[in-house]
XYZ file of N, CA and C in Angstrom:
573
model
N 0.968 -1.150 0.067
C -0.113 -0.017 -0.014
C 0.982 1.257 -0.045
N 0.903 2.408 -0.826
C 1.407 3.092 -1.040
C 1.291 4.285 0.175
N 1.922 5.000 0.539
C 1.740 6.086 1.475
C 1.677 7.557 0.784
N 0.923 8.160 1.657
C 0.690 9.212 0.849
C 1.753 9.956 1.493
N 2.098 11.165 0.736
C 3.006 12.136 0.988
C 2.677 13.161 1.861
N 3.297 13.534 2.797
C 2.812 14.748 3.505
C 2.153 15.972 2.587
N 2.747 16.369 1.513
C 2.488 17.476 0.556
C 0.982 16.915 -0.107
N 0.761 16.067 -0.292
C -0.797 15.377 -0.925
C -1.905 16.141 -0.271
N -2.860 16.811 -1.178
C -3.845 17.361 -0.058
C -4.919 16.288 0.199
N -5.604 16.613 1.585
C -6.120 15.667 2.184
C -7.790 15.436 1.481
N -8.002 14.784 1.532
C -9.520 14.372 0.701
C -10.563 15.672 1.706
N -11.710 16.158 1.245
C -12.276 16.939 2.069
C -13.345 16.147 2.892
N -13.655 16.768 4.134
C -14.156 15.805 5.046
C -16.001 15.549 4.842
N -16.312 14.208 4.984
C -17.813 13.944 4.475
C -18.794 14.873 5.376
N -19.771 15.079 4.564
C -20.669 15.722 5.191
C -21.304 15.015 6.527
N -21.648 16.014 7.439
C -22.315 15.446 8.582
C -23.566 14.930 8.330
N -24.216 14.067 9.312
C -25.145 13.230 9.240
C -25.699 13.451 10.793
N -26.725 13.461 11.236
C -27.464 13.584 12.511
C -26.629 12.943 13.441
N -26.402 11.782 13.356
C -25.496 10.853 14.167
C -23.846 11.271 14.515
N -23.573 11.727 13.437
C -22.218 12.272 13.433
C -22.149 13.845 14.151
N -23.145 14.699 14.239
C -23.280 15.816 14.310
C -23.106 15.748 16.029
N -24.393 14.866 16.248
C -24.259 14.289 17.774
C -23.072 13.893 18.514
N -22.182 12.871 17.739
C -21.234 12.497 18.339
C -19.915 13.895 18.213
N -20.208 14.464 17.631
C -19.110 15.649 17.743
C -19.568 16.614 18.960
N -20.390 16.711 19.228
C -21.659 17.483 20.189
C -21.053 16.891 21.780
N -20.945 15.632 22.000
C -20.746 14.641 22.872
C -19.458 14.852 23.025
N -18.608 14.730 22.199
C -17.003 15.095 22.323
C -16.927 16.227 22.740
N -17.110 17.165 22.135
C -17.058 18.399 22.527
C -17.774 18.894 24.199
N -18.788 18.429 24.644
C -19.111 18.532 25.825
C -18.292 17.736 26.928
N -17.794 16.824 26.949
C -16.839 16.000 26.942
C -15.658 16.506 27.535
N -15.082 17.065 26.663
C -13.959 17.359 26.620
C -13.384 19.144 26.932
N -14.766 19.678 27.050
C -14.545 21.560 27.410
C -15.437 21.682 28.540
N -15.712 22.654 29.257
C -16.334 22.890 30.141
C -17.037 24.338 29.012
N -18.504 24.149 28.968
C -19.014 24.947 27.788
C -20.183 25.552 28.098
N -20.876 26.127 27.347
C -22.247 26.481 27.833
C -23.381 26.045 26.386
N -24.432 26.139 26.681
C -25.353 25.748 25.499
C -25.288 26.818 24.358
N -24.977 27.927 24.538
C -24.815 28.798 23.608
C -23.331 28.420 22.862
N -22.667 28.280 23.413
C -21.281 27.743 23.015
C -21.113 26.240 22.450
N -21.726 25.481 22.816
C -22.039 24.167 22.180
C -22.845 24.545 20.693
N -23.889 25.280 20.782
C -24.558 25.602 19.322
C -23.811 26.262 18.366
N -22.967 26.921 18.788
C -22.340 27.749 18.216
C -21.244 27.089 17.527
N -20.606 25.824 18.539
C -19.429 25.058 17.740
C -20.296 23.997 16.422
N -21.177 23.583 16.987
C -21.997 22.780 15.825
C -22.263 23.327 14.517
N -22.929 24.592 14.840
C -23.086 25.258 13.623
C -21.812 25.704 12.680
N -20.773 25.700 13.386
C -19.610 26.209 12.760
C -19.081 24.750 12.028
N -19.021 23.692 12.839
C -19.181 22.287 11.814
C -19.810 22.109 10.657
N -20.901 22.653 10.930
C -21.980 22.452 9.894
C -21.418 23.270 8.730
N -21.030 24.236 8.945
C -20.545 25.107 7.683
C -19.270 24.560 7.145
N -18.293 24.243 7.837
C -17.182 23.738 7.315
C -17.438 22.272 6.491
N -18.322 21.451 6.792
C -18.704 20.019 6.465
C -19.657 19.928 5.454
N -20.580 20.668 6.024
C -22.094 20.331 5.006
C -22.883 19.360 5.983
N -23.982 19.189 5.231
C -25.143 18.516 5.540
C -25.433 17.278 5.010
N -25.893 16.022 5.038
C -26.173 15.138 4.006
C -27.450 14.508 4.611
N -28.053 14.797 5.201
C -29.648 14.497 4.996
C -30.806 15.799 4.591
N -31.723 15.101 4.347
C -32.845 15.808 3.700
C -33.403 16.677 4.990
N -33.707 16.012 6.277
C -34.185 17.026 7.506
C -33.147 18.135 7.576
N -33.162 19.171 8.111
C -32.419 20.320 8.442
C -31.506 20.063 9.667
N -30.479 20.180 9.896
C -29.986 19.945 11.350
C -30.399 21.516 12.223
N -30.507 20.793 13.607
C -30.960 21.573 14.405
C -29.999 21.498 15.444
N -28.700 22.368 15.303
C -27.731 22.410 16.407
C -28.406 22.854 17.887
N -29.328 24.230 17.644
C -30.049 24.757 18.933
C -30.410 23.528 19.432
N -31.453 22.885 18.876
C -32.167 21.865 19.691
C -30.986 20.627 20.288
N -30.254 20.152 19.835
C -29.150 19.230 20.121
C -28.486 19.898 21.350
N -28.170 20.876 21.480
C -27.422 21.889 22.570
C -28.462 21.757 23.581
N -29.778 22.324 23.730
C -30.517 22.212 24.337
C -31.168 20.819 24.953
N -30.975 19.773 24.093
C -31.069 18.382 24.474
C -29.978 17.997 25.572
N -28.662 18.693 25.416
C -27.572 18.144 26.287
C -27.688 19.277 27.568
N -28.355 20.127 27.504
C -28.085 21.135 28.863
C -29.318 20.331 29.410
N -30.713 19.736 28.979
C -31.522 18.941 29.541
C -31.134 17.708 30.131
N -30.390 16.969 29.733
C -29.690 15.909 30.208
C -28.297 16.028 30.933
N -28.102 17.326 31.197
C -26.925 17.713 32.212
C -25.532 17.649 31.832
N -25.444 17.436 30.519
C -24.104 17.172 29.906
C -23.374 18.889 29.855
N -24.651 19.990 29.508
C -24.159 21.119 29.646
C -24.604 22.061 30.571
N -24.271 22.353 31.537
C -24.615 23.511 32.535
C -24.277 24.866 32.541
N -25.298 25.390 32.237
C -24.422 27.065 32.031
C -24.687 27.667 33.859
N -25.417 27.347 34.396
C -24.936 27.923 36.070
C -23.731 27.337 36.311
N -23.523 26.249 36.454
C -22.144 25.785 36.735
C -21.095 26.414 36.295
N -21.147 26.434 34.767
C -20.539 26.745 33.841
C -19.944 28.484 34.456
N -21.196 29.004 34.578
C -20.867 30.615 35.040
C -20.258 30.816 36.283
N -20.531 30.043 37.317
C -20.173 29.986 38.702
C -18.661 29.708 38.835
N -18.144 28.918 38.147
C -16.740 28.292 37.901
C -15.969 29.687 37.447
N -16.610 30.071 35.977
C -16.228 31.306 35.126
C -15.772 32.571 36.368
N -16.638 32.847 36.770
C -16.965 33.851 37.631
C -16.240 33.791 38.750
N -15.698 32.867 39.568
C -14.972 32.390 40.673
C -13.496 32.565 40.373
N -13.260 31.936 39.204
C -11.968 32.066 38.431
C -11.386 33.456 38.360
N -12.214 34.064 37.566
C -11.932 35.694 37.283
C -11.658 36.053 38.391
N -12.705 35.817 39.339
C -12.461 37.027 40.752
C -11.067 36.636 41.198
N -10.672 35.169 41.266
C -9.299 34.890 41.872
C -8.368 35.731 41.159
N -8.726 35.398 40.095
C -7.414 36.424 39.314
C -7.506 37.931 39.478
N -8.499 38.418 39.937
C -8.381 39.909 40.314
C -9.556 40.835 39.337
N -10.018 40.132 38.306
C -10.688 40.619 37.185
C -11.881 41.448 38.201
N -12.522 42.906 37.714
C -13.505 43.200 38.148
C -14.905 42.744 37.526
N -16.029 43.069 38.319
C -17.239 42.933 37.768
C -17.749 43.030 36.601
N -17.364 44.293 35.952
C -17.282 44.405 34.460
C -16.924 43.557 33.437
N -15.789 42.889 33.853
C -15.150 42.224 32.971
C -15.539 40.352 33.125
N -15.891 40.751 34.454
C -16.717 39.187 34.481
C -18.297 38.961 34.091
N -19.037 40.357 33.892
C -20.055 40.244 33.198
C -19.866 40.089 31.747
N -19.047 40.670 31.153
C -18.573 40.859 29.623
C -18.566 39.117 29.357
N -17.425 38.696 29.999
C -17.065 37.120 30.015
C -18.135 36.232 29.897
N -18.900 36.432 30.758
C -20.490 35.474 30.977
C -21.435 35.695 29.844
N -21.539 37.231 29.283
C -22.345 37.507 28.340
C -21.804 36.988 26.795
N -20.472 36.960 26.942
C -19.858 36.462 25.222
C -19.822 34.996 25.370
N -20.026 34.073 26.729
C -20.128 32.863 26.826
C -21.784 32.396 26.445
N -22.466 33.673 26.410
C -23.783 33.328 26.023
C -24.737 32.499 27.683
N -24.319 33.448 28.575
C -24.785 33.179 29.840
C -26.023 33.705 29.713
N -27.035 33.445 30.129
C -28.452 34.408 30.300
C -27.957 35.724 31.549
N -29.136 36.496 31.685
C -28.677 37.709 32.501
C -29.070 37.179 33.632
N -30.389 36.642 34.026
C -30.759 36.086 35.170
C -29.597 35.371 36.057
N -28.723 34.547 35.142
C -27.734 33.513 35.796
C -26.229 34.459 36.319
N -26.145 35.556 35.142
C -25.017 36.027 35.261
C -25.002 37.446 36.195
N -26.333 37.865 36.723
C -26.407 39.153 37.510
C -26.069 38.806 39.042
N -26.531 37.978 39.417
C -26.230 37.853 40.669
C -24.586 37.285 41.002
N -23.937 36.563 40.052
C -22.592 36.522 40.241
C -21.486 37.432 40.154
N -22.312 38.808 39.452
C -21.259 39.814 39.505
C -21.971 41.098 40.231
N -22.781 40.712 41.233
C -22.895 41.820 42.325
C -22.081 41.485 43.237
N -21.006 42.745 43.427
C -20.440 42.819 44.405
C -20.254 43.751 45.388
N -20.028 43.994 46.567
C -20.204 45.038 47.357
C -18.530 45.509 46.926
N -18.369 47.033 47.817
C -17.210 48.049 47.379
C -16.423 47.169 47.823
N -16.078 46.626 48.836
C -15.006 46.164 49.598
C -14.488 45.038 48.654
N -15.147 44.283 48.422
C -14.779 43.128 47.068
C -14.235 43.648 45.929
N -14.892 44.811 45.527
C -14.388 45.339 44.193
C -12.781 46.143 44.572
N -12.434 46.753 45.847
C -11.564 47.132 46.348
C -10.423 45.793 46.380
N -10.827 44.975 46.677
C -10.063 43.727 47.119
C -9.436 42.749 45.807
N -10.391 42.826 44.856
C -10.317 42.116 43.436
C -9.145 43.046 42.984
N -9.586 44.372 42.878
C -8.549 45.613 42.483
C -7.408 45.281 42.481
N -7.149 45.110 44.228
C -5.576 44.777 44.719
C -4.994 43.583 44.127
N -5.886 42.596 44.040
C -5.175 41.482 43.819
C -4.505 41.333 42.610
N -5.736 42.186 41.683
C -4.862 42.625 40.046
C -3.754 43.357 40.066
N -3.689 44.214 40.874
C -2.686 45.188 40.804
C -1.369 44.376 41.381
N -1.722 43.238 42.301
C -0.449 42.622 42.798
C 0.156 41.717 41.866
N -0.516 41.101 41.133
C -0.560 40.289 39.963
C 0.410 40.899 38.834
N -0.009 42.204 38.659
C 0.577 43.012 37.601
C 1.235 44.078 37.834
N 1.564 44.155 39.255
C 2.827 45.026 40.118
C 2.340 46.483 39.116
N 1.036 46.753 39.812
C 0.539 48.032 39.710
C 0.745 48.846 40.988
N 0.673 50.225 40.908
C 0.439 50.811 42.321
C 1.340 50.506 43.195
N 1.090 50.071 44.672
C 1.613 49.950 45.692
C 2.554 48.728 45.501
N 2.417 47.765 44.320
C 2.968 46.683 44.350
C 4.314 46.859 43.192
N 4.570 47.996 42.850
C 5.371 48.119 41.665
C 6.700 48.489 42.293
N 7.715 48.243 41.392
C 9.147 48.465 41.833
C 9.750 49.647 41.290
N 8.828 50.380 40.562
C 9.518 51.100 39.534
C 8.697 52.400 40.286
N 9.367 53.443 39.660
C 8.913 54.908 40.050
C 7.787 55.130 39.505
N 6.386 55.594 40.064
C 5.098 56.339 39.523
C 5.182 57.515 38.997
N 5.325 57.643 37.553
C 5.203 58.498 36.994
C 3.941 59.200 36.087
N 3.626 60.076 35.653
C 2.296 60.027 34.891
C 2.112 59.002 34.143
N 3.123 58.755 33.237
C 2.838 57.683 31.882
C 2.652 56.592 32.525
N 3.418 55.892 33.458
C 3.482 54.488 34.246
C 1.900 54.966 34.767
N 1.444 55.865 35.587
C 0.143 55.802 36.309
C -1.168 55.283 35.430
N -0.820 56.287 34.131
C -1.967 56.190 33.265
C -2.147 55.005 32.493
N -0.836 53.991 32.397
C -0.604 52.656 31.851
C -1.313 51.733 32.916
N -1.312 51.969 34.204
C -2.060 51.225 35.126
C -3.235 51.286 35.091
N -3.771 52.499 34.773
C -5.151 52.659 35.269
C -5.764 52.231 33.924
N -5.303 52.436 32.771
C -6.101 51.498 31.718
C -5.877 50.080 31.962
N -4.816 49.672 32.540
C -5.035 48.142 32.848
C -5.776 47.939 33.936
N -6.371 48.640 34.779
C -7.175 48.200 35.778
C -8.563 48.040 35.073
N -8.789 49.389 34.403
C -9.996 49.693 33.682
C -10.535 48.971 32.513
N -9.583 48.008 31.930
C -9.750 46.932 30.880
C -9.930 45.390 31.869
N -9.559 45.592 32.769
C -9.491 44.410 33.696
C -11.336 44.335 34.319
N -11.879 45.638 34.184
C -13.177 45.595 34.386
C -13.396 46.272 36.136
N -12.520 47.229 36.570
C -12.803 47.660 37.769
C -13.328 49.052 37.649
N -14.539 49.273 38.606
C -14.627 51.016 38.434
C -13.797 52.163 38.552
N -13.814 52.935 37.811
C -13.140 53.928 37.704
C -12.634 54.214 38.881
N -13.380 54.669 39.789
C -13.141 54.936 41.384
C -12.086 54.491 42.081
N -12.014 52.984 41.868
C -11.171 52.017 42.199
C -9.937 51.956 41.773
N -10.010 52.088 40.626
C -8.622 51.983 39.703
C -7.897 53.079 40.059
N -8.713 54.458 40.099
C -7.778 55.561 40.717
C -7.406 55.670 41.895
N -8.083 54.900 42.973
C -7.507 54.634 44.114
C -6.256 54.048 44.220
N -6.402 52.686 43.836
C -5.081 52.111 43.527
C -3.811 52.462 43.097
N -4.419 53.149 41.943
C -2.889 53.944 41.204
C -2.326 54.686 42.169
N -3.013 55.583 42.858
C -2.528 56.447 43.763
C -1.949 56.146 45.088
N -2.274 54.696 45.551
C -1.362 54.327 46.683
C -0.040 54.240 46.262
N 0.513 54.279 47.553
C 1.873 54.650 47.623
C 2.468 53.269 48.156
N 1.921 52.855 49.101
C 2.869 51.481 49.379
C 1.918 50.425 49.896
N 2.330 49.045 50.113
C 1.339 47.585 50.502
C 0.668 47.978 51.975
N 1.403 48.671 52.722
C 0.915 49.108 53.854
C -0.553 49.859 53.882
N -0.221 51.038 52.843
C -1.144 51.815 52.372
C -2.421 51.133 51.811
N -2.390 50.483 51.057
C -3.274 49.357 50.625
C -3.856 48.393 51.347
N -3.477 48.144 52.630
C -3.970 47.102 53.637
C -4.830 47.935 54.231
N -4.518 49.414 54.917
C -4.980 50.650 55.373
C -6.449 50.405 54.904
N -5.783 50.731 53.296
C -7.282 51.264 52.397
C -8.430 50.220 52.823
N -7.792 48.858 52.431
C -8.745 47.552 52.445
C -9.837 48.121 53.536
N -8.776 47.828 54.837
C -9.446 47.660 56.211
C -10.695 48.817 56.155
N -10.406 49.875 55.608
C -11.536 50.818 56.133
C -13.038 50.847 55.189
N -12.806 49.720 54.548
C -14.269 49.357 54.253
C -15.072 48.593 55.233
N -16.421 48.882 55.375
C -17.297 48.318 56.450
C -16.986 46.497 56.240
N -16.939 45.939 57.260
C -16.759 44.871 57.358
C -18.034 43.820 57.589
N -19.225 44.682 57.969
C -20.390 44.510 58.122
C -21.109 43.878 56.741
N -20.266 44.362 55.449
C -20.962 44.311 54.242
C -20.903 42.963 53.831
N -22.206 42.512 53.411
C -22.303 40.751 52.901
C -21.306 40.788 51.823
N -20.836 39.526 52.170
C -19.844 39.181 50.779
C -20.517 38.217 50.303
N -20.170 38.152 48.933
C -20.575 37.296 47.673
C -19.564 36.512 47.339
N -19.770 35.061 47.125
C -18.146 34.630 46.261
C -18.295 34.285 45.119
């Protein structure tokens, strides 16, 4: 049997059938933490790439909804995990909300995960600043140009402007700890 050389073109993939589309969906859901919307998008992309071999029209949204009903895909668990991971990285609530929206998470699921109080917002911003060596965690002198870059980084990471301005103006880690302790500790804490 002759071997194909690596330069010879591959034959085009066969068009999808309902069974093959289902298999692709199962494989994707098993490999990746995903949402119903992201799964439907993946299936639509595969249909565009490979075509459809059957008379009945393909229904990627129905297949994704079926997988959600069976528990293969769970938007609530995905959103909770993603929001917690972004919070641990120090991302602000605006970034968390936009990430969840991009993943196709419904507003009624995303909103409670994005509701944080002022102390949590400040703590997350400090965590981000520490990771990125911003403000009180910087080893460099804070000139106007550098402060503007820090401010931009904090704003892009989803922190409210008033929090970002405060972080950028802090001069030491001790000052940051003091500023964090000033927040009312009786505020409810959402994880």
